[in-house]
mmCIF file of C-alpha atoms in Angstrom:
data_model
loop_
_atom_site.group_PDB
_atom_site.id
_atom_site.type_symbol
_atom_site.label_atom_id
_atom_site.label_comp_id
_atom_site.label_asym_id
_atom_site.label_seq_id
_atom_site.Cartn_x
_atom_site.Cartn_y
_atom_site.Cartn_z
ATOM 1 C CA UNK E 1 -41.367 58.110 2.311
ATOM 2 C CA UNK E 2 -39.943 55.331 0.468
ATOM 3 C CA UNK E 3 -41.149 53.942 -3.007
ATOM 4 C CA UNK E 4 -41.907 50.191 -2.878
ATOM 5 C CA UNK E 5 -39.265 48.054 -4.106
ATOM 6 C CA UNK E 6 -36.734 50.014 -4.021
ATOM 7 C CA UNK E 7 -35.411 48.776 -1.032
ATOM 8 C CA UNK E 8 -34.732 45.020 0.235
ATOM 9 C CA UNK E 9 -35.756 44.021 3.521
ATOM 10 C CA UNK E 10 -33.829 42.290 6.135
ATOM 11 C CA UNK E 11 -35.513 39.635 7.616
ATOM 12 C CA UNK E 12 -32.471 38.455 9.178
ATOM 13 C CA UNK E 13 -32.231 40.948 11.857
ATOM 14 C CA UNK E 14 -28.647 42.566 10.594
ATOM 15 C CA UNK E 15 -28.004 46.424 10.674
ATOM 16 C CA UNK E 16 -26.689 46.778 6.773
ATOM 17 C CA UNK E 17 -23.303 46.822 6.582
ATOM 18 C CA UNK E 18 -20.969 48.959 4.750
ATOM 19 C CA UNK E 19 -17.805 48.536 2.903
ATOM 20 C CA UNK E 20 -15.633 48.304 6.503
ATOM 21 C CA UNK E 21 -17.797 45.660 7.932
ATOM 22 C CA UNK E 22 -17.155 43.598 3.928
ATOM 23 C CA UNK E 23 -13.306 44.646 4.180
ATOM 24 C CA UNK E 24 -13.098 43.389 8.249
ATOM 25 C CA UNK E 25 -14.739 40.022 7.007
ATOM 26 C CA UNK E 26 -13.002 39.427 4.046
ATOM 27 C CA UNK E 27 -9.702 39.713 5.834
ATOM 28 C CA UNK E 28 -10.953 37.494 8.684
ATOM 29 C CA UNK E 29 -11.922 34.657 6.001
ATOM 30 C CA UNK E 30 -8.230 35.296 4.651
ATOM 31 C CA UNK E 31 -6.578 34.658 8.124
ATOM 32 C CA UNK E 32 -8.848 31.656 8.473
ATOM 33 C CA UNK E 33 -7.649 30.663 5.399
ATOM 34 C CA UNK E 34 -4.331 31.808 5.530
ATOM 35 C CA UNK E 35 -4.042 29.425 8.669
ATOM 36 C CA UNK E 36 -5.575 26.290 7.414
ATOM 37 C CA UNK E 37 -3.546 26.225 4.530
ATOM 38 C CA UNK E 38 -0.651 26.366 6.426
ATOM 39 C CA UNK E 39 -1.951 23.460 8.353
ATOM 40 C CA UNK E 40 -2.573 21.651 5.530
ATOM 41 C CA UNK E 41 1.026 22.301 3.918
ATOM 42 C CA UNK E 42 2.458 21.269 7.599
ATOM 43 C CA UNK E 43 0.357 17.918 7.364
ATOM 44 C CA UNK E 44 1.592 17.255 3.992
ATOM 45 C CA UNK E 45 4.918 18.109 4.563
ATOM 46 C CA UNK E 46 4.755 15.705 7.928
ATOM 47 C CA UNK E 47 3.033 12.680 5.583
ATOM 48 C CA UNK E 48 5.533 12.777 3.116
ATOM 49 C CA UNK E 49 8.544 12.464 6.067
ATOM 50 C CA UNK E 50 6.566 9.187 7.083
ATOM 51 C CA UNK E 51 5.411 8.139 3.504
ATOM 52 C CA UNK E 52 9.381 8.160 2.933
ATOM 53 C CA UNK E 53 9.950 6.219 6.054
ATOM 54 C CA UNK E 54 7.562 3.581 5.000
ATOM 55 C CA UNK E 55 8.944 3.019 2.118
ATOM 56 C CA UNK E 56 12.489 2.376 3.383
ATOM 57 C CA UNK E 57 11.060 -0.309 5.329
ATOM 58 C CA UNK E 58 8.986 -1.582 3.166
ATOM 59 C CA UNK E 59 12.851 -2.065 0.678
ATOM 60 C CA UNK E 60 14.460 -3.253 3.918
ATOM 61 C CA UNK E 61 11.428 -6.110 4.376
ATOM 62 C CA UNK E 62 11.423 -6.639 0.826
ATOM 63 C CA UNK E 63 14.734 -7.474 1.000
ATOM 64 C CA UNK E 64 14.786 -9.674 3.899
ATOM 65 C CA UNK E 65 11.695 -11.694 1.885
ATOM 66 C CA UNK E 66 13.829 -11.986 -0.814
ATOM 67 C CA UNK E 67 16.833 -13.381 1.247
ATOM 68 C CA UNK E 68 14.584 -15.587 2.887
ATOM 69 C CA UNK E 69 12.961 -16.877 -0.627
ATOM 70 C CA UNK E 70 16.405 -17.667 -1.771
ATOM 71 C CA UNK E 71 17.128 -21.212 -1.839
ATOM 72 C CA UNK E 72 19.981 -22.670 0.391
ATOM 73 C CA UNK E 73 23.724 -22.082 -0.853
ATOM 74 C CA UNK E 74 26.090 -25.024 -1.297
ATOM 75 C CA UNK E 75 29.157 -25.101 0.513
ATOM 76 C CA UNK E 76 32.250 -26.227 -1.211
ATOM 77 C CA UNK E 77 35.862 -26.169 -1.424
ATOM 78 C CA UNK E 78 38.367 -24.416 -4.385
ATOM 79 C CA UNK E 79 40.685 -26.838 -6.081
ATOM 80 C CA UNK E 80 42.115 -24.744 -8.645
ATOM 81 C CA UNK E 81 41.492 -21.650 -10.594
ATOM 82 C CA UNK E 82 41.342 -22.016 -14.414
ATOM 83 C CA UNK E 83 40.979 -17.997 -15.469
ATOM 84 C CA UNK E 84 39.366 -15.447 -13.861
ATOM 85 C CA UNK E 85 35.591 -16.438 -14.842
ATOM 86 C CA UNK E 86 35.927 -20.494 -14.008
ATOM 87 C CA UNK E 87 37.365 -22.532 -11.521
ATOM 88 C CA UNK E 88 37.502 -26.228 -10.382
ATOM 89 C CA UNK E 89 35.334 -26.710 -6.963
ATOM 90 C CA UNK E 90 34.555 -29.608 -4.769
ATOM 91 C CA UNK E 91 31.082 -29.400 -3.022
ATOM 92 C CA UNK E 92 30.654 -30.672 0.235
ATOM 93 C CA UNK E 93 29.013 -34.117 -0.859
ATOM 94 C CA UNK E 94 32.784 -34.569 -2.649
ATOM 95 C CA UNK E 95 31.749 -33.895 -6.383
ATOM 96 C CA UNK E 96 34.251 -31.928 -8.253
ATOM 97 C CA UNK E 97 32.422 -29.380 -10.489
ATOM 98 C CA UNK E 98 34.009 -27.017 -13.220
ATOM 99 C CA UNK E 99 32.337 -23.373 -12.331
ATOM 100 C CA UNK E 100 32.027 -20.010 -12.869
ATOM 101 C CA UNK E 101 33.161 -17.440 -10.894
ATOM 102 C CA UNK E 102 30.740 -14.238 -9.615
ATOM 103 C CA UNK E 103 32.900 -11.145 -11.044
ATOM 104 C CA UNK E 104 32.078 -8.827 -7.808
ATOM 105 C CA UNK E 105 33.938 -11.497 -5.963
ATOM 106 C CA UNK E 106 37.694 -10.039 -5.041
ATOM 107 C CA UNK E 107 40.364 -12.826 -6.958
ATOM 108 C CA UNK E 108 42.805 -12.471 -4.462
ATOM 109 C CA UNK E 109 40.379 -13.990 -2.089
ATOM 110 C CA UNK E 110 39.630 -16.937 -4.617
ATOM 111 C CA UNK E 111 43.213 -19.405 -3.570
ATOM 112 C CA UNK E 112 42.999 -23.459 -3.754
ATOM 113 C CA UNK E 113 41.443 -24.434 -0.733
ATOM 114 C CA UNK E 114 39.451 -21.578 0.097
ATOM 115 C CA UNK E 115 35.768 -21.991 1.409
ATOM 116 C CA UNK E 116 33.088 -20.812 -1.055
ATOM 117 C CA UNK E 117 29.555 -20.685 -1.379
ATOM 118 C CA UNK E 118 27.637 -22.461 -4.372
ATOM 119 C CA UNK E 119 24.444 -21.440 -5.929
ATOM 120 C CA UNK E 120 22.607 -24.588 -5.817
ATOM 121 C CA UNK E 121 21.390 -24.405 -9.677
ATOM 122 C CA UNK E 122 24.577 -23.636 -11.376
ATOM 123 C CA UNK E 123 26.651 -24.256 -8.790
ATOM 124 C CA UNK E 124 28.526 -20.740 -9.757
ATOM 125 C CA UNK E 125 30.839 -19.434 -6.881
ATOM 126 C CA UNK E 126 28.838 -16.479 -5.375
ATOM 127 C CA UNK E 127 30.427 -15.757 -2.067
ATOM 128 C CA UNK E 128 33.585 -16.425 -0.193
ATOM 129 C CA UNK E 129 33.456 -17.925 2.841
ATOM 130 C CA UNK E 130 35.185 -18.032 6.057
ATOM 131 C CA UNK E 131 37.131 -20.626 7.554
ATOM 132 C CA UNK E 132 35.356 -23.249 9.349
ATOM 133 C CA UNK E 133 35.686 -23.927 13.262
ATOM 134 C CA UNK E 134 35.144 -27.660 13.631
ATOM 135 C CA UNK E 135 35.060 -28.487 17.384
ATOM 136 C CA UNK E 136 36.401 -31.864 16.596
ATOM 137 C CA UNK E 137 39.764 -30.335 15.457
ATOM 138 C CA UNK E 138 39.689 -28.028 17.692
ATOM 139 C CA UNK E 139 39.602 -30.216 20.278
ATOM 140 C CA UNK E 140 42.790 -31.984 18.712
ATOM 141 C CA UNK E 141 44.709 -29.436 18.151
ATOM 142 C CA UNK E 142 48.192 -28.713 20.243
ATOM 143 C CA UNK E 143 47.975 -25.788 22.565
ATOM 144 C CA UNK E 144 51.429 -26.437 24.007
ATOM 145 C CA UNK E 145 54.517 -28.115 23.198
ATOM 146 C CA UNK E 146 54.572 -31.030 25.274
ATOM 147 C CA UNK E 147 57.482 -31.237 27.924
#
């Protein structure tokens, strides 16, 4: 005989369940657990390898924009260095120009005569170029010592 209220009925239909059936579930909801946060780390961990990846190409395209932004170089000739931050140029229209030199470039590159690149705004020397090929000299020039 049982005094009312001193028990709670199941309504659910489980047998009660003692502290092995708590212990058995508890370390099933761990595994469970235990496993998805691995997943989870192993997502991460895989979305950070692309997020990385992205970005490099997103500095690689940002670069190319930025190349392609730049406004056209002028090509010109040396005439003569003055020091090692100016020299006298002549652009490819004929002007002669008094300069300034880009300090990356290597001076024993920078020789009277050499082709160079011109920013078009302040005509500063930013690049050395490499000798033209003009197919019209070309086509003059003396492969063999005439006989």
């Amino acid at each position: 005989m049982s005094v009312m209220g001193t028990e709670v009925e199941r309504t659910d239909g489980d047998l009660p369940s003692g502290p092995d059936d708590d212990l058995r579930t508890l370390e099933e909801a761990y595994a469970e657990l235990r496993d998805e946060t691995q997943q989870l780390i192993n997502e991460r961990t895989t979305l950070e390898a692309e997020m990385r990846t992205l970005r490099k190409r997103i500095e690689r395209l940002d670069e190319n924009v930025n190349l392609l932004k730049m406004p056209p170089l002028i090509v010109g000739h040396l005439q003569d260095i003055l020091d090692h931050e100016r020299a006298i140029v002549r652009s490819s229209n004929g002007t002669v120009f008094q300069v300034s030199l880009n300090q990356r470039l290597d001076p024993d590159a920078l020789k009277p005569g050499t082709r160079v690149a011109l920013n078009q705004d302040s005509l500063s020397v930013v690049e050395v170029l490499t000798e033209a090929w003009d197919p019209m000299v070309s086509g003059a020039e003396m492969v063999e010592k005439p006989s």
